[in-house]
Short mmCIF file of C-alpha atoms and ligand atoms in Angstrom, two decimals:
data_model
loop_
_atom_site.label_atom_id
_atom_site.label_comp_id
_atom_site.label_asym_id
_atom_site.label_seq_id
_atom_site.Cartn_x
_atom_site.Cartn_y
_atom_site.Cartn_z
CA MET A 3 140.42 59.62 108.07
CA ARG A 4 137.54 57.55 106.81
CA VAL A 5 134.24 58.96 107.98
CA THR A 6 130.83 57.43 107.34
CA MET A 7 127.68 59.47 107.78
CA ILE A 8 124.40 57.62 108.25
CA GLY A 9 121.59 59.90 107.02
CA ALA A 10 122.12 62.46 104.25
CA GLY A 11 119.55 65.09 105.29
CA TYR A 12 120.20 68.69 106.32
CA ASP A 13 122.56 67.71 109.13
CA GLY A 14 124.25 64.64 107.61
CA LEU A 15 124.73 66.04 104.12
CA VAL A 16 126.19 69.36 105.26
CA SER A 17 128.39 67.70 107.92
CA GLY A 18 129.54 65.02 105.47
CA ALA A 19 130.39 67.53 102.74
CA CYS A 20 132.28 69.72 105.23
CA PHE A 21 134.26 66.77 106.63
CA ALA A 22 135.20 65.87 103.03
CA ASP A 23 136.23 69.47 102.46
CA PHE A 24 138.59 69.17 105.46
CA GLY A 25 140.31 66.31 103.61
CA HIS A 26 138.62 63.25 105.13
CA ASP A 27 137.27 60.43 102.94
CA VAL A 28 133.54 60.56 103.50
CA THR A 29 130.72 58.23 102.52
CA CYS A 30 127.17 59.46 103.14
CA ILE A 31 124.71 56.62 103.44
CA ASP A 32 120.98 57.11 103.23
CA LYS A 33 118.25 54.51 103.04
CA ASP A 34 116.33 56.77 100.67
CA ALA A 35 117.66 55.31 97.39
CA GLY A 36 116.06 58.14 95.35
CA ARG A 37 117.95 60.72 97.40
CA ILE A 38 121.22 58.84 96.89
CA ALA A 39 120.63 58.52 93.15
CA ALA A 40 119.93 62.27 92.94
CA LEU A 41 123.04 63.12 94.96
CA ARG A 42 125.14 60.94 92.67
CA ARG A 43 123.78 62.90 89.69
CA GLY A 44 124.90 66.07 91.46
CA GLU A 45 121.36 67.10 92.43
CA ILE A 46 121.10 68.44 95.96
CA PRO A 47 117.75 67.61 97.57
CA ILE A 48 117.79 70.57 99.97
CA PHE A 49 118.30 74.29 99.55
CA GLU A 50 121.37 75.39 101.48
CA PRO A 51 123.60 78.21 100.21
CA GLY A 52 126.97 76.95 98.93
CA LEU A 53 126.11 73.27 99.25
CA VAL A 54 125.84 72.49 95.52
CA ASP A 55 129.40 73.67 94.88
CA LEU A 56 130.81 72.11 98.06
CA VAL A 57 129.36 68.69 97.21
CA ALA A 58 130.39 68.90 93.54
CA THR A 59 133.99 69.88 94.37
CA ASN A 60 134.42 67.11 96.90
CA ILE A 61 132.88 64.45 94.66
CA GLN A 62 135.16 65.58 91.86
CA GLN A 63 138.21 65.42 94.08
CA GLY A 64 137.29 61.90 95.17
CA ARG A 65 136.70 62.58 98.86
CA LEU A 66 132.90 62.37 98.96
CA GLU A 67 130.63 59.57 97.83
CA PHE A 68 127.06 58.49 98.38
CA SER A 69 125.57 55.06 98.87
CA ALA A 70 122.32 53.41 99.83
CA ASP A 71 124.27 50.38 100.96
CA ALA A 72 126.06 50.35 104.32
CA SER A 73 128.08 47.20 103.69
CA GLY A 74 131.39 49.12 103.41
CA ILE A 75 131.26 50.79 106.84
CA GLY A 76 133.59 48.21 108.44
CA ASP A 77 136.55 50.33 107.25
CA ALA A 78 135.39 53.60 108.78
CA ASP A 79 137.39 55.27 111.55
CA ALA A 80 134.20 56.91 112.76
CA VAL A 81 130.54 56.23 111.94
CA LEU A 82 128.34 59.24 112.56
CA ILE A 83 124.57 58.88 112.82
CA ALA A 84 122.56 61.90 111.60
CA VAL A 85 119.10 60.45 111.00
CA GLY A 86 115.96 62.36 111.95
CA THR A 87 114.56 62.56 115.49
CA PRO A 88 111.17 64.21 114.86
CA SER A 89 108.44 64.61 117.46
CA ARG A 90 106.69 61.32 118.06
CA ARG A 91 103.11 61.52 116.91
CA GLY A 92 100.73 61.71 119.83
CA ASP A 93 103.01 62.39 122.80
CA GLY A 94 105.78 64.77 121.68
CA HIS A 95 108.67 62.57 122.83
CA ALA A 96 111.59 62.43 120.39
CA ASP A 97 110.87 59.61 117.94
CA LEU A 98 113.99 57.48 118.24
CA SER A 99 112.85 54.74 115.89
CA TYR A 100 115.10 56.01 113.07
CA ILE A 101 118.11 56.05 115.41
CA TYR A 102 117.57 52.57 116.81
CA GLY A 103 116.60 51.26 113.37
CA ALA A 104 119.86 52.60 111.91
CA VAL A 105 121.91 51.16 114.79
CA ARG A 106 120.39 47.70 114.31
CA GLU A 107 121.02 47.90 110.55
CA ILE A 108 124.67 48.86 110.86
CA ALA A 109 125.52 46.71 113.93
CA PRO A 110 126.47 43.56 111.98
CA LEU A 111 128.54 45.61 109.50
CA LEU A 112 130.67 47.62 111.94
CA SER A 113 134.26 46.82 112.77
CA PRO A 114 134.58 45.28 116.26
CA THR A 115 136.33 48.43 117.50
CA ALA A 116 134.08 50.94 115.74
CA ILE A 117 133.51 54.45 117.10
CA VAL A 118 129.79 55.15 116.71
CA VAL A 119 128.93 58.83 117.05
CA THR A 120 125.45 60.27 117.54
CA LYS A 121 125.16 63.57 115.66
CA SER A 122 121.39 63.59 115.75
CA THR A 123 119.75 65.46 118.61
CA VAL A 124 118.74 62.74 121.06
CA PRO A 125 117.37 62.76 124.62
CA VAL A 126 119.68 61.98 127.50
CA GLY A 127 120.21 58.26 127.86
CA THR A 128 119.91 57.48 124.13
CA GLY A 129 123.66 56.75 123.94
CA ASP A 130 123.22 54.15 126.69
CA GLU A 131 120.48 52.43 124.71
CA ILE A 132 122.58 52.49 121.51
CA GLU A 133 125.40 50.88 123.47
CA ARG A 134 123.00 48.23 124.80
CA ILE A 135 121.78 47.42 121.27
CA LEU A 136 125.35 47.15 119.96
CA ARG A 137 126.31 44.83 122.86
CA GLU A 138 123.23 42.71 122.18
CA GLU A 139 123.94 42.46 118.44
CA ARG A 140 127.73 42.17 118.74
CA PRO A 141 128.59 40.68 122.15
CA ASP A 142 132.21 40.10 121.09
CA ALA A 143 132.90 43.70 120.01
CA GLU A 144 134.50 46.65 121.83
CA MET A 145 132.71 49.53 120.24
CA GLN A 146 132.43 53.00 121.70
CA VAL A 147 129.34 55.19 121.52
CA VAL A 148 129.97 58.94 121.55
CA SER A 149 127.57 61.89 121.66
CA ASN A 150 128.62 64.72 119.36
CA PRO A 151 125.62 67.04 118.94
CA GLU A 152 125.47 69.37 115.95
CA PHE A 153 124.75 73.09 116.38
CA LEU A 154 124.66 74.30 112.76
CA ARG A 155 121.87 76.61 111.62
CA GLU A 156 120.07 75.95 108.36
CA GLY A 157 120.68 78.80 105.93
CA ALA A 158 124.20 79.33 107.28
CA ALA A 159 125.02 75.67 107.80
CA ILE A 160 128.36 75.46 106.01
CA TYR A 161 129.73 78.54 107.74
CA ASP A 162 128.47 77.30 111.09
CA PHE A 163 129.95 73.86 110.60
CA LYS A 164 133.33 75.30 109.69
CA HIS A 165 133.30 78.01 112.36
CA PRO A 166 131.61 76.42 115.35
CA ASP A 167 131.45 78.24 118.67
CA ARG A 168 132.39 74.89 120.23
CA ILE A 169 132.55 71.18 119.50
CA VAL A 170 131.03 68.96 122.15
CA VAL A 171 132.38 65.42 122.49
CA GLY A 172 130.54 63.24 124.98
CA SER A 173 132.62 60.21 125.93
CA ASP A 174 134.85 59.12 128.79
CA ASP A 175 136.86 56.80 126.57
CA ALA A 176 140.38 57.93 125.61
CA ARG A 177 140.39 56.09 122.27
CA ALA A 178 137.05 57.59 121.24
CA ARG A 179 138.17 61.08 122.29
CA ALA A 180 141.37 60.69 120.25
CA VAL A 181 139.43 59.65 117.12
CA LEU A 182 137.01 62.58 117.47
CA ALA A 183 139.95 64.95 118.04
CA GLU A 184 141.41 63.73 114.75
CA VAL A 185 138.06 64.03 112.92
CA TYR A 186 137.76 67.65 114.09
CA ARG A 187 141.48 68.47 113.92
CA PRO A 188 141.10 71.00 111.07
CA LEU A 189 138.70 73.00 113.25
CA TYR A 190 140.82 72.64 116.35
CA LEU A 191 143.69 74.27 114.44
CA ASN A 192 141.27 77.17 113.79
CA ALA A 193 140.95 77.44 117.58
CA ALA A 194 137.42 76.05 117.82
CA PRO A 195 137.18 74.86 121.42
CA ILE A 196 136.51 71.15 121.95
CA LEU A 197 134.59 70.41 125.11
CA TYR A 198 135.10 66.86 126.38
CA VAL A 199 132.32 65.79 128.70
CA ASN A 200 130.57 62.58 129.58
CA ARG A 201 127.99 61.26 127.14
CA ARG A 202 124.89 62.16 129.12
CA THR A 203 126.19 65.68 129.66
CA ALA A 204 126.72 66.14 125.91
CA GLU A 205 123.15 65.00 125.26
CA VAL A 206 121.80 67.50 127.79
CA ILE A 207 123.97 70.35 126.44
CA LYS A 208 122.25 70.23 123.04
CA TYR A 209 118.72 70.39 124.45
CA ALA A 210 119.62 72.98 127.07
CA ALA A 211 121.18 75.20 124.39
CA ASN A 212 118.15 74.96 122.12
CA ALA A 213 115.71 75.54 124.99
CA PHE A 214 117.69 78.61 126.02
CA LEU A 215 117.61 80.03 122.49
CA ALA A 216 113.86 79.40 122.36
CA THR A 217 113.52 81.21 125.68
CA LYS A 218 115.45 84.24 124.44
CA ILE A 219 113.23 84.50 121.35
CA THR A 220 110.06 84.11 123.36
CA PHE A 221 111.22 86.65 125.93
CA ILE A 222 111.78 89.37 123.32
CA ASN A 223 108.48 88.46 121.63
CA GLU A 224 106.61 89.15 124.86
CA ILE A 225 108.56 92.37 125.36
CA ALA A 226 107.44 93.29 121.81
CA ASP A 227 103.82 92.84 122.87
CA LEU A 228 104.43 95.22 125.76
CA CYS A 229 106.16 97.72 123.45
CA GLU A 230 103.10 97.77 121.20
CA ARG A 231 100.89 98.69 124.13
CA VAL A 232 103.14 101.39 125.58
CA GLY A 233 104.54 103.00 122.42
CA ALA A 234 108.10 101.71 122.79
CA ASP A 235 110.28 100.25 120.03
CA VAL A 236 111.33 96.65 120.60
CA GLN A 237 114.28 96.88 118.21
CA ASP A 238 115.78 99.67 120.29
CA VAL A 239 114.98 97.76 123.47
CA ALA A 240 116.77 94.69 122.05
CA ARG A 241 119.75 96.82 121.09
CA GLY A 242 119.82 98.36 124.54
CA MET A 243 119.76 94.90 126.09
CA GLY A 244 122.10 93.23 123.62
CA PHE A 245 125.05 95.56 124.20
CA ASP A 246 125.21 94.05 127.65
CA ASN A 247 127.77 91.25 127.31
CA ARG A 248 125.96 89.21 129.91
CA ILE A 249 122.93 89.12 127.59
CA GLY A 250 124.30 89.31 124.03
CA ALA A 251 122.55 90.68 120.95
CA LYS A 252 121.72 87.44 119.17
CA PHE A 253 118.29 85.81 119.24
CA LEU A 254 116.66 89.06 120.37
CA HIS A 255 114.70 89.69 117.16
CA ALA A 256 110.99 89.92 117.80
CA GLY A 257 108.84 88.09 115.29
CA PRO A 258 106.01 85.64 114.75
CA GLY A 259 107.37 82.97 117.11
CA PHE A 260 110.09 80.38 116.67
CA GLY A 261 109.63 77.50 114.25
CA GLY A 262 111.74 75.18 112.15
CA SER A 263 112.99 71.66 112.35
CA CYS A 264 114.74 71.96 115.72
CA LEU A 265 113.53 74.43 118.37
CA PRO A 266 109.86 73.36 118.56
CA LYS A 267 110.52 69.62 118.61
CA ASP A 268 113.53 69.91 120.89
CA THR A 269 111.80 72.04 123.53
CA THR A 270 108.89 69.59 123.57
CA ALA A 271 111.21 66.57 123.78
CA LEU A 272 113.19 68.19 126.61
CA LEU A 273 109.97 68.72 128.57
CA LYS A 274 109.02 65.07 128.07
CA THR A 275 112.46 63.91 129.23
CA ALA A 276 112.29 66.16 132.29
CA HIS A 277 108.83 64.86 133.10
CA ASP A 278 110.00 61.24 132.81
CA HIS A 279 112.79 61.97 135.27
CA GLY A 280 110.60 63.87 137.72
CA ALA A 281 112.21 67.27 137.06
CA GLN A 282 110.10 70.33 136.29
CA LEU A 283 111.26 72.82 133.67
CA ARG A 284 108.64 75.50 134.25
CA ILE A 285 110.38 78.15 132.17
CA VAL A 286 110.64 75.88 129.13
CA GLU A 287 107.03 74.78 129.64
CA THR A 288 105.89 78.40 129.50
CA VAL A 289 108.10 79.17 126.50
CA ALA A 290 106.58 76.31 124.50
CA ALA A 291 103.01 77.31 125.41
CA VAL A 292 103.53 81.04 124.73
CA ASN A 293 105.16 80.32 121.38
CA GLU A 294 102.42 77.95 120.27
CA ARG A 295 99.73 80.56 120.90
CA ARG A 296 101.72 83.33 119.26
CA LYS A 297 102.12 81.82 115.81
CA ARG A 298 98.44 81.59 115.01
CA ALA A 299 97.67 84.86 116.77
CA MET A 300 99.80 86.71 114.18
CA ALA A 301 96.71 86.58 111.96
CA ARG A 302 95.14 89.03 114.41
CA LYS A 303 97.62 91.67 113.24
CA VAL A 304 96.40 91.23 109.68
CA VAL A 305 92.80 91.54 110.82
CA ALA A 306 93.65 94.73 112.73
CA ALA A 307 95.51 96.12 109.72
CA LEU A 308 92.40 95.63 107.59
CA ASP A 309 90.07 97.40 110.01
CA GLY A 310 88.65 94.31 111.65
CA SER A 311 87.70 91.93 108.87
CA ILE A 312 89.53 89.87 106.32
CA ARG A 313 86.61 87.80 105.09
CA GLY A 314 86.55 87.91 101.30
CA LYS A 315 89.86 89.76 101.20
CA THR A 316 93.15 88.71 99.68
CA VAL A 317 96.35 88.54 101.68
CA ALA A 318 99.78 88.09 100.07
CA VAL A 319 102.24 86.24 102.28
CA LEU A 320 105.91 86.75 101.41
CA GLY A 321 108.19 84.03 102.76
CA LEU A 322 106.95 80.58 103.71
CA SER A 323 110.04 78.77 105.03
CA PHE A 324 110.71 79.11 108.76
CA LYS A 325 113.68 81.36 108.06
CA PRO A 326 115.53 82.78 105.05
CA ASN A 327 118.01 80.78 102.96
CA THR A 328 116.34 77.45 103.52
CA ASP A 329 113.49 75.54 101.94
CA ASP A 330 112.67 73.82 105.22
CA MET A 331 108.97 74.10 106.04
CA ARG A 332 109.01 71.96 109.19
CA ASP A 333 107.04 73.83 111.88
CA SER A 334 107.27 77.09 109.94
CA PRO A 335 105.30 79.95 111.58
CA SER A 336 103.78 80.63 108.15
CA ILE A 337 101.69 77.44 108.48
CA PRO A 338 99.55 78.43 111.52
CA LEU A 339 99.45 82.03 110.23
CA ILE A 340 98.09 81.08 106.82
CA THR A 341 95.74 78.47 108.26
CA ALA A 342 94.28 81.17 110.52
CA LEU A 343 93.94 83.60 107.57
CA HIS A 344 92.04 80.92 105.67
CA ASP A 345 89.86 80.18 108.69
CA LEU A 346 89.00 83.87 108.86
CA GLY A 347 87.79 83.83 105.26
CA ALA A 348 90.77 85.31 103.39
CA THR A 349 92.26 84.17 100.12
CA VAL A 350 96.02 83.75 100.47
CA ARG A 351 98.54 84.31 97.70
CA GLY A 352 102.02 83.14 98.60
CA TYR A 353 105.57 83.45 97.38
CA ASP A 354 108.84 82.06 98.67
CA PRO A 355 112.19 82.11 96.84
CA ALA A 356 112.98 78.47 97.69
CA ALA A 357 110.27 76.70 99.69
CA MET A 358 107.18 76.68 97.44
CA GLU A 359 107.35 73.00 96.50
CA GLN A 360 107.95 72.03 100.13
CA ALA A 361 105.11 74.34 101.22
CA LYS A 362 102.44 72.79 99.00
CA PRO A 363 101.73 69.67 101.11
CA TYR A 364 101.43 71.84 104.25
CA LEU A 365 99.45 74.66 102.62
CA PRO A 366 97.50 73.24 99.67
CA ASP A 367 95.00 76.13 99.48
CA VAL A 368 97.53 78.90 98.91
CA ILE A 369 97.69 80.44 95.43
CA TYR A 370 101.40 80.11 94.68
CA CYS A 371 102.96 82.97 92.73
CA GLY A 372 106.20 83.49 90.84
CA SER A 373 107.41 86.62 92.64
CA ALA A 374 106.63 88.98 95.50
CA TYR A 375 104.99 91.38 93.04
CA GLU A 376 102.83 88.69 91.48
CA ALA A 377 101.69 87.68 94.97
CA ALA A 378 100.80 91.31 95.76
CA GLU A 379 98.52 91.64 92.71
CA GLY A 380 95.02 92.40 93.91
CA ALA A 381 95.99 91.94 97.58
CA ASP A 382 94.40 93.89 100.40
CA ALA A 383 97.50 93.35 102.52
CA VAL A 384 101.03 92.05 102.15
CA VAL A 385 102.44 90.10 105.09
CA ILE A 386 106.21 89.66 105.35
CA ALA A 387 106.51 86.33 107.13
CA THR A 388 110.17 85.46 106.43
CA GLU A 389 112.97 87.98 106.02
CA TRP A 390 114.49 86.79 102.73
CA GLU A 391 117.03 89.33 101.46
CA GLN A 392 114.98 89.96 98.31
CA PHE A 393 112.08 91.30 100.42
CA ARG A 394 114.25 93.93 102.08
CA ALA A 395 114.24 96.40 99.21
CA LEU A 396 110.90 95.94 97.49
CA ASP A 397 109.87 98.64 95.03
CA LEU A 398 107.18 100.12 97.26
CA ASP A 399 105.58 102.26 94.51
CA ARG A 400 105.24 99.23 92.27
CA LEU A 401 103.85 97.20 95.13
CA ARG A 402 101.29 99.85 96.04
CA CYS A 403 100.07 100.08 92.44
CA LEU A 404 99.50 96.32 92.34
CA MET A 405 97.54 96.15 95.57
CA VAL A 406 93.90 96.87 96.31
CA GLN A 407 94.94 98.84 99.34
CA PRO A 408 98.38 99.81 100.63
CA VAL A 409 98.79 97.71 103.76
CA ILE A 410 101.93 95.90 104.90
CA VAL A 411 102.17 93.73 107.99
CA ASP A 412 105.86 93.20 108.65
CA LEU A 413 106.31 90.28 111.02
CA ARG A 414 110.11 90.50 110.74
CA ASN A 415 110.59 94.24 111.24
CA ILE A 416 112.69 94.70 108.09
CA TYR A 417 111.39 98.16 107.07
CA ARG A 418 111.34 101.51 108.81
CA ALA A 419 108.03 103.09 109.67
CA ASP A 420 109.05 106.48 108.23
CA GLU A 421 109.86 105.04 104.77
CA MET A 422 106.52 103.22 104.76
CA LYS A 423 104.76 106.43 105.71
CA ARG A 424 106.49 108.27 102.87
CA ALA A 425 105.47 105.51 100.48
CA ASN A 426 101.87 105.89 101.69
CA PHE A 427 101.48 102.49 103.29
CA ARG A 428 99.65 101.52 106.40
CA TYR A 429 102.41 99.60 108.12
CA LEU A 430 102.13 97.29 111.12
CA THR A 431 105.12 95.62 112.75
CA VAL A 432 106.00 93.49 115.73
CA GLY A 433 106.69 95.66 118.75
CA ARG A 434 107.33 98.96 116.98
CA PRO A 435 105.20 102.04 116.45
CA ALA A 436 103.02 101.54 113.39
CA ALA A 437 102.82 103.89 110.40
CA GLU A 438 99.13 104.63 110.70
CA ARG A 439 97.04 105.92 107.86
CA SER A 440 93.34 105.66 107.34
CA LEU A 441 92.41 103.37 104.52
CA GLU A 442 89.48 105.67 103.77
CA THR A 443 91.90 108.35 102.58
CA VAL A 444 92.79 106.32 99.50
CA ALA A 445 90.11 105.17 97.17
CA PRO A 446 90.66 101.44 96.92
CA ARG A 447 91.44 100.23 93.42
CA ARG A 448 89.04 97.37 93.71
CA ARG A 449 87.28 95.90 96.66
CA LYS A 450 85.89 92.43 96.78
CA ALA A 451 82.47 91.67 98.11
CA GLY A 452 82.61 90.14 101.57
CA GLY A 453 80.75 90.10 104.84
CA ALA A 454 81.90 92.64 107.38
CA LYS A 455 81.77 90.49 110.47
CA SER A 456 83.14 92.11 113.57
CA MET A 457 86.76 91.34 114.41
CA THR A 458 85.79 89.89 117.78
CA ALA A 459 83.29 87.51 116.23
CA GLU A 460 85.81 86.33 113.66
CA LEU A 461 88.54 85.82 116.21
CA ALA A 462 86.25 83.98 118.56
CA GLU A 463 85.39 81.74 115.65
CA ALA A 464 88.88 81.01 114.47
CA LEU A 465 91.74 81.84 116.85
N1 NAD B 510 118.46 70.40 110.33
C1 NAD B 510 119.27 71.06 111.14
O1 NAD B 510 119.55 72.24 110.96
C2 NAD B 510 119.89 70.37 112.33
C3 NAD B 510 120.82 71.06 113.12
C4 NAD B 510 121.36 70.42 114.22
C5 NAD B 510 120.95 69.13 114.54
N2 NAD B 510 120.03 68.50 113.78
C6 NAD B 510 119.61 67.14 114.15
O2 NAD B 510 120.13 66.25 113.18
C7 NAD B 510 119.22 65.15 113.02
C8 NAD B 510 118.85 65.01 111.56
O3 NAD B 510 118.09 66.15 111.19
P1 NAD B 510 117.89 66.55 109.66
O4 NAD B 510 117.25 67.89 109.65
O5 NAD B 510 119.16 66.34 108.93
O6 NAD B 510 116.84 65.41 109.20
P2 NAD B 510 116.43 65.00 107.72
O7 NAD B 510 115.07 64.44 107.85
O8 NAD B 510 116.69 66.12 106.79
O9 NAD B 510 117.46 63.83 107.34
C9 NAD B 510 117.46 62.57 107.90
C10 NAD B 510 117.93 61.57 106.84
O10 NAD B 510 118.17 60.32 107.47
C11 NAD B 510 117.79 59.30 106.57
N3 NAD B 510 117.62 58.04 107.30
C12 NAD B 510 116.64 57.70 108.17
N4 NAD B 510 116.85 56.44 108.65
C13 NAD B 510 117.98 55.98 108.05
C14 NAD B 510 118.72 54.78 108.12
N5 NAD B 510 118.32 53.77 108.91
N6 NAD B 510 119.83 54.65 107.39
C15 NAD B 510 120.25 55.66 106.57
N7 NAD B 510 119.59 56.84 106.45
C16 NAD B 510 118.48 57.00 107.20
C17 NAD B 510 116.53 59.84 105.92
O11 NAD B 510 116.23 59.17 104.71
C18 NAD B 510 116.89 61.32 105.76
O12 NAD B 510 117.45 61.56 104.48
C19 NAD B 510 118.03 65.45 113.93
O13 NAD B 510 118.22 64.79 115.17
C20 NAD B 510 118.12 66.94 114.12
O14 NAD B 510 117.52 67.35 115.33
C21 NAD B 510 119.50 69.07 112.67
#
């Protein structure tokens, strides 16, 4: 089949490359000519494991091409739109200007019987508006507009695309359903269930799924707060809950709050949609508010780990992207964390295996380092903000020798308290018993001058 993807970002590029890998002829179109030129040179503008090879193989085998020009889309069996739908500045609604802009651009170029598929995450009713625009621009045509939301996770995007839990096709039209069945046929043969629903239902499914995942994360984060106060271990609690099939083990990892390019903007957009339609989603409202407060409040853990003051101290933050295996910095929890550390008077040294260039515009005052160890040099505390594999087995002796004092704040719970105790670290986690040790017992290698403001005063000032 001939598939055209409009938008070659995280979603469009991965989906396009995977469709090509299934054997379809795919053209990815992006209005960013620089991005297209880079892709044609074999340079992949995003970090996603396996994507470089997947794109190269499919270009080489003649099934994948890139263009900044949409004039050839009249031949496509399906045109999928995967442009961005970020939060609209000022009110938090999904910004649909890229979607409607793309639809108006392609409308005159589409075949009169085109199947136009929305892969972007869009609020309920967006498909109706796309259909209205197409009718307005092409009154003679018989096009179909389908909702086909994407559920892939950055960092595991290729695997997720090829092994989806389900494929959702939102359309009542038999011809459109048949085309989508053919587009996804390779997955259907792998027994991936295809759920045919009406278009509005498909649009709601995507937001409901993301809001539910956000709720699960936020729930376990609040349970972690309780665990810290009562001496319980949130990881064991999560395990004890997760074995229950009605609950499931996934998305029960306590941490610094959810971030990334999807969950924050999608929960906010869902709330706006609900509000517009006079429905109240109180649970989602609370989830969004609790999560927002949590991200910045993580700095409080660092303050506590350093006996109440971080002014004049140096904190090394390991991991800047919102999760491992991606360079995506959109709404990363490291941003409010590091901003709060700066507000409290700390110097921040940072390292991320993939996201440092992307981090710089968001976090210009960080001292960027070439490795976790370089970041730890002269630090009063190391904060693990993202659980990249390479942070899971750090040489703790080497780390301790580099630091001013042996303090680790593990916001992803990737170490065990007993190993940290053995390695002589003060170790704070999220929702697990800490490995306590007095910092007075070790003569600090070097302490910087700095005011010793009380923790309460500093927090009142900055958090
Ligand atoms: N990133 C993810 O993991 C993910 C997962 C599931 C769903 N989604 C959804 O997919 C959509 C895209 O997200 P993304 O992360 O890929 O965004 P992105 O910003 O990485 O990519 C969007 C691309 O669309 C291009 N574009 C914008 N207008 C265009 C136009 N008129 N014509 C051609 N190209 C145009 C941009 O230049 C950009 O390259 C969003 O709705 C998002 O919510 C994303």
